[in-house]
Short mmCIF file of C-alpha atoms in Angstrom, two decimals:
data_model
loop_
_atom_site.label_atom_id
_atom_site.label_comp_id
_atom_site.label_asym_id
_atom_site.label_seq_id
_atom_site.Cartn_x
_atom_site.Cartn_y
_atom_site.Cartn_z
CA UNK A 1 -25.40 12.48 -12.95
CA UNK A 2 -25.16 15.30 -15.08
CA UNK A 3 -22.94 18.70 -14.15
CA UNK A 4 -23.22 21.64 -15.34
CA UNK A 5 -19.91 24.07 -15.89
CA UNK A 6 -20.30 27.81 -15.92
CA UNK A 7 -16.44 29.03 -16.34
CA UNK A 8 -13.92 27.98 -18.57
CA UNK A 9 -11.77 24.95 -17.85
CA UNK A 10 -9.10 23.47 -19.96
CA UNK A 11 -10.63 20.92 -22.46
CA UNK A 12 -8.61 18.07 -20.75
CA UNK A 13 -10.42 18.50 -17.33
CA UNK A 14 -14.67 18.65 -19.27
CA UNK A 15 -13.02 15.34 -21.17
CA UNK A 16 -12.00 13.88 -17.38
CA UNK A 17 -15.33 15.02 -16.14
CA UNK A 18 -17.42 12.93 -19.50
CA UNK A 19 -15.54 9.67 -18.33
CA UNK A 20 -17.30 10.54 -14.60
CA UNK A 21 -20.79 11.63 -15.36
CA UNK A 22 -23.63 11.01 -18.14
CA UNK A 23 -23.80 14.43 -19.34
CA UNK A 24 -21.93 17.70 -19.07
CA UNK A 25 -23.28 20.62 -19.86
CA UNK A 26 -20.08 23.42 -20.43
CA UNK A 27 -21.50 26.74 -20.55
CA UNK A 28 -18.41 28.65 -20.14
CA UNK A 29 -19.71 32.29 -20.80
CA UNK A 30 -23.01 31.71 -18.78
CA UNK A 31 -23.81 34.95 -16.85
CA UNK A 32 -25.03 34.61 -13.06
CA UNK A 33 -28.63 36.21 -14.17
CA UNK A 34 -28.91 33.19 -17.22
CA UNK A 35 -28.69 30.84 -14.16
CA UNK A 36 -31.03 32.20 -11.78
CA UNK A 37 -33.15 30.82 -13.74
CA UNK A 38 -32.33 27.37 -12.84
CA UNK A 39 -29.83 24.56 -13.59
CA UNK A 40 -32.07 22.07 -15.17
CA UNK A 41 -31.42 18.71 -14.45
CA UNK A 42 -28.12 19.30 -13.01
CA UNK A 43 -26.61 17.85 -9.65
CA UNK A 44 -23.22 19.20 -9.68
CA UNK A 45 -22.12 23.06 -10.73
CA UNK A 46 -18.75 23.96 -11.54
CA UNK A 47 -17.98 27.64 -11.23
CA UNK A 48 -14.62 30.15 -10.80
CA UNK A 49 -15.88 33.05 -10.71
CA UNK A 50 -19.70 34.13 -11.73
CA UNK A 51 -21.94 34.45 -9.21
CA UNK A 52 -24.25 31.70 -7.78
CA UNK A 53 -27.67 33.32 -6.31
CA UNK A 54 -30.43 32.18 -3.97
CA UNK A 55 -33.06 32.47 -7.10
CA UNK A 56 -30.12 29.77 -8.79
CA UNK A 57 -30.00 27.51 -6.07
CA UNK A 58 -33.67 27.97 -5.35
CA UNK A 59 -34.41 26.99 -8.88
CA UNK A 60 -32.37 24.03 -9.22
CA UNK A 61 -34.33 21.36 -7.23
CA UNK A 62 -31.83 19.11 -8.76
CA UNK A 63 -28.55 20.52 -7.11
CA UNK A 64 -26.67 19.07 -4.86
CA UNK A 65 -23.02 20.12 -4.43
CA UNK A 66 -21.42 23.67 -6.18
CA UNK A 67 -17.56 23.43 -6.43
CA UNK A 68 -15.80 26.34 -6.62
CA UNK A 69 -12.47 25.96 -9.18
CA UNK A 70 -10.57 28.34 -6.63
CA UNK A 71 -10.35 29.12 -3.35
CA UNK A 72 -12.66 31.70 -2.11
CA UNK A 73 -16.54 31.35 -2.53
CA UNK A 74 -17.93 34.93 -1.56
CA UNK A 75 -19.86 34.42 -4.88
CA UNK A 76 -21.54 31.57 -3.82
CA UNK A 77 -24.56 32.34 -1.20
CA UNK A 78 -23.63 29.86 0.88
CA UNK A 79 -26.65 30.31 3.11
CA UNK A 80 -29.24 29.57 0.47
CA UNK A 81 -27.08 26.54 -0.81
CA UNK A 82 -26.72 25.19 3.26
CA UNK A 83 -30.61 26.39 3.75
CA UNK A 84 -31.41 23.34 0.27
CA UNK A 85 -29.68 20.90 1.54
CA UNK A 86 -26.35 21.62 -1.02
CA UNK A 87 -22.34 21.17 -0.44
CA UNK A 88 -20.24 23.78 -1.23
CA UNK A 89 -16.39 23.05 -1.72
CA UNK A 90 -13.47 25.02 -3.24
CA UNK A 91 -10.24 24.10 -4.33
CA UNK A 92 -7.76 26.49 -2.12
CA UNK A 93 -3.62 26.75 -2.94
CA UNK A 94 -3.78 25.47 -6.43
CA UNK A 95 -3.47 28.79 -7.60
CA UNK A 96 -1.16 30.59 -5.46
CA UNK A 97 1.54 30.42 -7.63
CA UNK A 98 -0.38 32.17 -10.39
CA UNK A 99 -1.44 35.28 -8.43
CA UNK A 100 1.57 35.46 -6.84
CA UNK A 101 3.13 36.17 -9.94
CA UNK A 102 1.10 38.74 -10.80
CA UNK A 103 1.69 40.40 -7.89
CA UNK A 104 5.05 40.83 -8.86
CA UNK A 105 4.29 41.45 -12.25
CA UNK A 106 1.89 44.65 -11.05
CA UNK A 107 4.45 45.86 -9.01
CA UNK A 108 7.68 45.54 -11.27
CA UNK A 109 4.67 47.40 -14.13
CA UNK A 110 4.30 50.13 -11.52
CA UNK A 111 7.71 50.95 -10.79
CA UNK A 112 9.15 50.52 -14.56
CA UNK A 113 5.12 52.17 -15.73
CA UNK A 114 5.52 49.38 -18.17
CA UNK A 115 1.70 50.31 -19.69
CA UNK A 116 2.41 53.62 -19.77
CA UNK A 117 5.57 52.76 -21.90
CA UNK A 118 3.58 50.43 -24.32
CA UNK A 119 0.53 52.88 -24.52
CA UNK A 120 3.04 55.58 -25.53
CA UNK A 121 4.89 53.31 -28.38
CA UNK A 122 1.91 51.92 -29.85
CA UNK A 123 0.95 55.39 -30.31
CA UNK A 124 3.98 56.55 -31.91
CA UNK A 125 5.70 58.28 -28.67
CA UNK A 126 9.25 57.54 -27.62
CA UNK A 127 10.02 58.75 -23.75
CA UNK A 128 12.93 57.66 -22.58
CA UNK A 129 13.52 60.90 -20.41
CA UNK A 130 10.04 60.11 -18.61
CA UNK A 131 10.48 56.42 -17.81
CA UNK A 132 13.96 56.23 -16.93
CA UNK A 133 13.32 57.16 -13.63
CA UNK A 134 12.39 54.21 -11.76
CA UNK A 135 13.34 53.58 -7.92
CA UNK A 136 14.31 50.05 -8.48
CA UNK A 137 12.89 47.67 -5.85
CA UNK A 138 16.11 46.29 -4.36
CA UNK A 139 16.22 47.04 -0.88
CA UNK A 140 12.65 48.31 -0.49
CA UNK A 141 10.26 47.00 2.21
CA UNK A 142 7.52 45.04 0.83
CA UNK A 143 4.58 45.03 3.49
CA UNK A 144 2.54 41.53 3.26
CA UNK A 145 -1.49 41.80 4.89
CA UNK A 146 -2.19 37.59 5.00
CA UNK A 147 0.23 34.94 4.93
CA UNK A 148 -1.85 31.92 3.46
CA UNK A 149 -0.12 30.07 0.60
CA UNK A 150 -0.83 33.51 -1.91
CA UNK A 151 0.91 35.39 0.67
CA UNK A 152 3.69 32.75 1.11
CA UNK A 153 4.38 32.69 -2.27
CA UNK A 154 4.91 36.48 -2.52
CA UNK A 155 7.34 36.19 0.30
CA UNK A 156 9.31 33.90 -1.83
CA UNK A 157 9.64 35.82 -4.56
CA UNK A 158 9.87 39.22 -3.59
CA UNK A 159 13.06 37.93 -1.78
CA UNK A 160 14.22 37.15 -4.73
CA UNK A 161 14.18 40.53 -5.63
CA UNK A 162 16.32 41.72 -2.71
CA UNK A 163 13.30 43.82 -1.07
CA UNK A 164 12.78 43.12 2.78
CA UNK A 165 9.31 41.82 4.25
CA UNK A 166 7.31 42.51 6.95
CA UNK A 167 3.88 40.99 7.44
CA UNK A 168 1.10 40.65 9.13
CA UNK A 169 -1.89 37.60 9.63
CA UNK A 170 -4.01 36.26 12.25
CA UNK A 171 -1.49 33.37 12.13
CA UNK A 172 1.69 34.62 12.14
CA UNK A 173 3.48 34.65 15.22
CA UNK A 174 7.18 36.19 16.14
CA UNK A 175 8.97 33.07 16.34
CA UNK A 176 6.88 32.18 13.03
CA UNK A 177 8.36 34.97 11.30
CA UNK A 178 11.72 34.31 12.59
CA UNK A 179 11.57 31.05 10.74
CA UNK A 180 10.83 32.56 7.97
CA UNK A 181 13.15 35.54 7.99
CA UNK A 182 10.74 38.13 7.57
CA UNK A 183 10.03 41.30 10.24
CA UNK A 184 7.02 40.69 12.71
CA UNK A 185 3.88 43.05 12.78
CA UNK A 186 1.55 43.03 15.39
CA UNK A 187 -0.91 45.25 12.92
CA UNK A 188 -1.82 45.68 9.86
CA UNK A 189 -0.96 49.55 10.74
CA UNK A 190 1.90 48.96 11.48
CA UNK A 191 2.92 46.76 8.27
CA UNK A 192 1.56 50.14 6.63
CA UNK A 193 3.64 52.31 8.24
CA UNK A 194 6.65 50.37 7.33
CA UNK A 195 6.88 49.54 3.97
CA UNK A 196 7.04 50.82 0.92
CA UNK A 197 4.84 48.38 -1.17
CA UNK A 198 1.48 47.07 0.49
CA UNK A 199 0.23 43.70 -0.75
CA UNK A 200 -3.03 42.15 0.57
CA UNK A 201 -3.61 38.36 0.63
CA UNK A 202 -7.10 37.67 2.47
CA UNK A 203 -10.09 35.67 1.68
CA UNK A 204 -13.26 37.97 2.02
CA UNK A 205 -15.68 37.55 5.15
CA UNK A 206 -16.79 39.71 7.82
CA UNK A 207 -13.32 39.62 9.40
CA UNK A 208 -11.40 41.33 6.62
CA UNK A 209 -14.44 43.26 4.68
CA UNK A 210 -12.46 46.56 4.47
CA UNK A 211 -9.31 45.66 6.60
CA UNK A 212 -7.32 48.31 4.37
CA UNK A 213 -9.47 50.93 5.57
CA UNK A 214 -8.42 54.85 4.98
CA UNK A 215 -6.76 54.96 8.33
CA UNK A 216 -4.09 52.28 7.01
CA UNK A 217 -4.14 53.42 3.39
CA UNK A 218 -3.25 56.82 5.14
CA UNK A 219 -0.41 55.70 6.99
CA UNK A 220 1.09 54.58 3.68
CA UNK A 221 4.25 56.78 2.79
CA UNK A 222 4.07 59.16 -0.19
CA UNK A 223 5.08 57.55 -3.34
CA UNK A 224 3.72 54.28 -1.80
CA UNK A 225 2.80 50.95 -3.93
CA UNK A 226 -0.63 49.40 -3.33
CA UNK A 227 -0.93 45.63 -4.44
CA UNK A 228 -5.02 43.92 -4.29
CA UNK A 229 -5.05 40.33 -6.10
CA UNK A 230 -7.30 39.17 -3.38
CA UNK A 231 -10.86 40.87 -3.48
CA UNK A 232 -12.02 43.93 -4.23
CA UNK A 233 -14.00 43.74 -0.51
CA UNK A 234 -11.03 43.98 1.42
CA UNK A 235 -10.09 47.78 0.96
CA UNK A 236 -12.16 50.98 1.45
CA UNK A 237 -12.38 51.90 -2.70
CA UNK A 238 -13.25 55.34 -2.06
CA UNK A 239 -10.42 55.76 0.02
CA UNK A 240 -8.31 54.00 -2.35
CA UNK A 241 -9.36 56.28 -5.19
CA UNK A 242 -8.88 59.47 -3.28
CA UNK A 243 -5.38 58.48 -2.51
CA UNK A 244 -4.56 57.35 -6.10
CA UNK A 245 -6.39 60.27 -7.38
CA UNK A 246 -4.02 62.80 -5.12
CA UNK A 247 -0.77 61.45 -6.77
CA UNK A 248 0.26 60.39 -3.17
CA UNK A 249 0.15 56.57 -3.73
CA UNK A 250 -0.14 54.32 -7.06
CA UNK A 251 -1.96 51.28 -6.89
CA UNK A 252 -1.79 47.65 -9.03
CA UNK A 253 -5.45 46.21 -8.95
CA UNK A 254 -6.55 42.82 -10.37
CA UNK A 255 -9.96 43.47 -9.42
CA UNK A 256 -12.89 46.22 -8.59
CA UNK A 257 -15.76 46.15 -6.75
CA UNK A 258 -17.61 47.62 -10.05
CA UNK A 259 -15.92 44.81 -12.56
CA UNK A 260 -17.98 43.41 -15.45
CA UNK A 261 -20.26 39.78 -14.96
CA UNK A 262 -19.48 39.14 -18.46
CA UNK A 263 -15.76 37.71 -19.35
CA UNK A 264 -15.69 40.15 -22.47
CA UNK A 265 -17.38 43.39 -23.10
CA UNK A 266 -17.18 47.03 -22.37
CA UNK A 267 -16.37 48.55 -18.62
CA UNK A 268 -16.63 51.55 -17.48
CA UNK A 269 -14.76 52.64 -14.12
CA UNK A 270 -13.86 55.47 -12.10
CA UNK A 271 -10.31 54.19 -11.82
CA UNK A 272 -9.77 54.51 -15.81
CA UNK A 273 -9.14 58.41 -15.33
CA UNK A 274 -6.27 57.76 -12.55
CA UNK A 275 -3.01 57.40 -14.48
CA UNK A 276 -1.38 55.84 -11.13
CA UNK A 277 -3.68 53.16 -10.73
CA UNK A 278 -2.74 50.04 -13.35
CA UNK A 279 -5.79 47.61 -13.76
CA UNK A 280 -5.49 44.09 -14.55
CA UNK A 281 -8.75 42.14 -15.92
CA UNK A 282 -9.57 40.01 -12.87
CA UNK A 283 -6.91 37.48 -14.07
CA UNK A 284 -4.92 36.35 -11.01
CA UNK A 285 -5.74 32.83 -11.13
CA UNK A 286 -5.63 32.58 -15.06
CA UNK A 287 -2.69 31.16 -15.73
CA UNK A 288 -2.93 27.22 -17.81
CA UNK A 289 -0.40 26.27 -15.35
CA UNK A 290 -3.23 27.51 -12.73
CA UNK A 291 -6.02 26.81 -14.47
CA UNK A 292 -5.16 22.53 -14.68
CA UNK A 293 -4.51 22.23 -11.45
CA UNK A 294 -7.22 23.91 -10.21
CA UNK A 295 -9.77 22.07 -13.02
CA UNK A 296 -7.96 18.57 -11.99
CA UNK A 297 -9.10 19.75 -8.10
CA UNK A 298 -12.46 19.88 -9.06
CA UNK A 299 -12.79 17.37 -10.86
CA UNK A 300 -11.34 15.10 -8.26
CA UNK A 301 -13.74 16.56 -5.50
CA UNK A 302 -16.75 15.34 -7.93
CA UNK A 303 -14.95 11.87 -8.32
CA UNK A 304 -15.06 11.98 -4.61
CA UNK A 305 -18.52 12.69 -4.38
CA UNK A 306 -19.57 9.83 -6.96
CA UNK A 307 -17.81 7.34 -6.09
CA UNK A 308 -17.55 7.44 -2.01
CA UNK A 309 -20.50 10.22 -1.40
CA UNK A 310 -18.24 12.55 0.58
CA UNK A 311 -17.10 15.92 -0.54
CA UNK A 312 -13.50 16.91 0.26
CA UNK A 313 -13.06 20.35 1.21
CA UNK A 314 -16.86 20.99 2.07
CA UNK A 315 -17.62 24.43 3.62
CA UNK A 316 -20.78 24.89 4.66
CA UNK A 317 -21.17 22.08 7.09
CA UNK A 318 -21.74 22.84 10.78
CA UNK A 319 -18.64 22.39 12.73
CA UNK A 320 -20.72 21.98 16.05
CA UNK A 321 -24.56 21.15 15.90
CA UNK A 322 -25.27 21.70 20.18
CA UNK A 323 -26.46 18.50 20.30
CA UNK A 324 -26.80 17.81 24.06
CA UNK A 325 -26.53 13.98 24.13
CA UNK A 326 -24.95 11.17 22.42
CA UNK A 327 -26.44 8.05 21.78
CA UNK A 328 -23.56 5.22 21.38
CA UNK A 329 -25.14 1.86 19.90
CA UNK A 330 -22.90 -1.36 19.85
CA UNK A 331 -25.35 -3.41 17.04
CA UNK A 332 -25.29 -6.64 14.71
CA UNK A 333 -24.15 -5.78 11.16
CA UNK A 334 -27.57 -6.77 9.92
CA UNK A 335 -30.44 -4.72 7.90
CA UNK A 336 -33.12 -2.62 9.52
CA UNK A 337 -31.23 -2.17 12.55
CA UNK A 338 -30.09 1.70 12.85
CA UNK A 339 -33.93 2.20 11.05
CA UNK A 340 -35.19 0.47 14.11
CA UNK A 341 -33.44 2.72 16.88
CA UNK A 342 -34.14 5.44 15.08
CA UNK A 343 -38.01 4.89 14.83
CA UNK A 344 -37.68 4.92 18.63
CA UNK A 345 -36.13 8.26 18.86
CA UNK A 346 -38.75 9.25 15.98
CA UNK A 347 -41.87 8.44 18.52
CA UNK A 348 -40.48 10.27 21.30
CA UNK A 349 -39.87 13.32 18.65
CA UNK A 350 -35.98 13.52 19.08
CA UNK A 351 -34.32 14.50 16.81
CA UNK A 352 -31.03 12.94 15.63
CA UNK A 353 -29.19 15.66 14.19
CA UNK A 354 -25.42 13.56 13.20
CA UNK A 355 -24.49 9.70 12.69
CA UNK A 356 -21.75 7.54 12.16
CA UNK A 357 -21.71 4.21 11.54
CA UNK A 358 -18.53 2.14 11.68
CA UNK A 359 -18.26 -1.43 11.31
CA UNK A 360 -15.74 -3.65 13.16
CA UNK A 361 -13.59 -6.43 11.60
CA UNK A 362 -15.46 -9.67 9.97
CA UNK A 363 -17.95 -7.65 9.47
CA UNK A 364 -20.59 -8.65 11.89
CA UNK A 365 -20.77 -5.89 14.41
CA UNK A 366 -20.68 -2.32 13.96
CA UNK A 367 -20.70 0.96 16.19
CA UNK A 368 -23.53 3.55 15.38
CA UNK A 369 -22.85 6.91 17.39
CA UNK A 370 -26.01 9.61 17.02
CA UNK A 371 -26.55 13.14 18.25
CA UNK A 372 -29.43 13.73 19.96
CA UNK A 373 -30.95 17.20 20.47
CA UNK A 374 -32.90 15.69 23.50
CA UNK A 375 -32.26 13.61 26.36
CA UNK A 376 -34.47 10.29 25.74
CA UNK A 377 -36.21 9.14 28.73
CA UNK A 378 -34.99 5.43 29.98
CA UNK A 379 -38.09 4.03 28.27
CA UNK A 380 -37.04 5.10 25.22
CA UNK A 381 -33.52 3.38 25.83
CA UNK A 382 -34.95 0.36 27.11
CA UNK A 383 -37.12 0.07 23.97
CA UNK A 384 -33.76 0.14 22.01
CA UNK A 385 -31.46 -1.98 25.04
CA UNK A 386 -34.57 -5.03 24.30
CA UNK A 387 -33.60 -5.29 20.67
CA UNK A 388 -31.34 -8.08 21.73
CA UNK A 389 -31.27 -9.59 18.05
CA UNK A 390 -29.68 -6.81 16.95
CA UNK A 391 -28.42 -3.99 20.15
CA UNK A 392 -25.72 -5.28 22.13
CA UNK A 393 -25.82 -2.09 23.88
CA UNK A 394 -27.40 1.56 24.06
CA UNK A 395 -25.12 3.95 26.21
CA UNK A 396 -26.01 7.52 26.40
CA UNK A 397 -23.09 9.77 26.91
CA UNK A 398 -22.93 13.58 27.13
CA UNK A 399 -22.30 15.59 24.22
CA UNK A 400 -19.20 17.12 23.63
CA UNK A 401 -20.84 20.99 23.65
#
């Protein structure tokens, strides 16, 4: 087995992963166009944040499950990787803690202009009379888009800072939010039009591509905070820069649609002329503290994967295949068996499209249950029912879709 790891990890997790595997290749600054040129030998890939391609997974015969070290896996084409044959997992909540606090960080910088104030002093400046005028951000409404365990975490502390909450999340229901003493939206317009700092907490699919959209950016008040540590998907940028741009609203970003592939070099950025909008280097997740437990994740899916040939938090498989039928098969515990029903269903071109088998106590006798995208024809069951050396019984049931 040999895995190949394209992002940095702490030294104690590549050790963890040498004790698992024959070889592991850690490639920490490769770029997502070194790999589309294949993995080599590799079964396993290890990434955080560069991208995985189709002309990657294409060219990487050898691959067979991509972990994510993180939660969401927009990088990842997961249609190319499902279309081969390959797992995808990610390791959500280990890192809410992390962005979370920077969050808080970005807003307490944007209040305080806390880069401003360095930029000045390291340039020989001294404004007191500028930066002393700071709302403060007891008392003020902090308005939460996603409650997931990022979002949760925010909650948490931005109570500790005396500010009030009101959220909104597919989730989240009134009596929810009573629980959690924290004001009910039914919107995400409406948690716009009611707070004075706007944090957004969502993964990135079709369902939240540009949820802050310039209608809810809009309904922001003037002097409003924008917080993004999700993903740069999630808002309408060229709304986002108009509003910066206009002085109406200042923004905290920890990522851009436009960010560098490479983890060092130069960047160049429209948002580097807006002195309201503070940038952070895509670094919500990079905390040690983070950065272990989401490593230790990883590594524990691939243990997982070695050792027992399932994959914890796996992705891409197909919740529901439509299989009409369902083929239950009560059978000796003895070799050739499950081969032997399924060469029947071969011949009559079915196809069986899931399988479990489970075996019962004393191991003798075991349960085999198969979906079938076909109904087989009572020849076909008989053929299997006059196996009586090894079927004790062939029922066909209908399938639960």
């Amino acid at each position: 087995m040999n895995v190949f790891v394209a992002d940095k990890l702490p030294q104690e997790s590549i050790n963890e992963l040498g004790t698992l595997v024959e070889n592991v290749e850690n490639r920490p600054s490769a770029t997502a166009s070194e790999m589309d040129g294949g993995l080599g030998e590799a079964q396993v890939l290890v990434v955080r944040s560069t991208v995985v391609s189709k002309e990657c997974i294409n060219n990487s015969p050898n691959l067979a499950l991509i972990v994510r070290a993180g939660a969401g896996v927009n990088t990842i084409d997961r249609e190319a990787a499902s279309n081969a044959g390959i797992y995808v997992a990610n390791c959500p909540g280990k890192n809410s803690i992390a962005v979370a606090e920077l969050t808080m960080g970005l807003i307490v910088s944007l209040d305080r202009r806390l880069a401003d104030n360095v930029i000045d002093f390291r340039e020989g400046k001294w404004n007191k009379a500028a930066y002393g005028k700071a709302d403060g951000l007891y008392g003020k409404v902090i308005g939460i888009v996603g409650l997931g365990g990022i979002g949760r975490e925010v909650v948490k502390r931005a109570k500790a800072f005396g500010m009030q909450v009101i959220a909104w999340s597919r989730s989240l229901t009134p009596a929810r939010a009573e629980e959690m003493d924290i004001a009910y939206a039914e919107t995400v317009e409406q948690v716009a039009s009611e707070c004075d700092i706007l944090s957004v907490h969502l993964a990135l699919n079709p369902e939240t591509e540009q949820i802050i959209s310039r209608e809810i950016l809009s309904n922001l008040r003037d002097g409003a905070l924008f917080i993004n540590t999700a993903r740069a998907g999630v808002v309408d940028e060229d709304a986002l820069f108009e509003e910066v741009r206009s002085g109406r609203i200042r923004a905290g970003l920890d990522l851009l649609s436009d960010e560098p592939e490479v983890k060092q070099g130069p960047v160049e950025s429209r948002f580097q002329e807006l002195d309201d909008a503070y940038v952070s280097h895509h670094i919500g997740a990079s905390t040690r503290q983070a950065q272990l437990a989401v490593a230790s994740d990883a590594v524990d899916i691939i243990r997982g994967y070695i050792h027992e040939g399932k994959v914890r938090n796996w992705l891409n498989r197909c919740e529901h295949t439509e299989a009409p039928w369902k083929l239950v098969v009560r059978h000796y515990d003895k070799p050739g068996v499950i081969a032997n029903v399924m060469n029947e269903l071969k011949k009559a071109d079915i196809n069986a499209q899931e399988l479990e088998n489970v075996i019962f106590e004393g191991k003798k006798t075991a349960c085999c249950t198969i979906q079938l995208d076909a109904d087989p024809s009572q020849q076909v069951l008989s053929n299997i029912r006059e196996r009586r050396n090894e079927v004790i019984s062939a029922t066909l049931v209908p399938g639960e879709n």
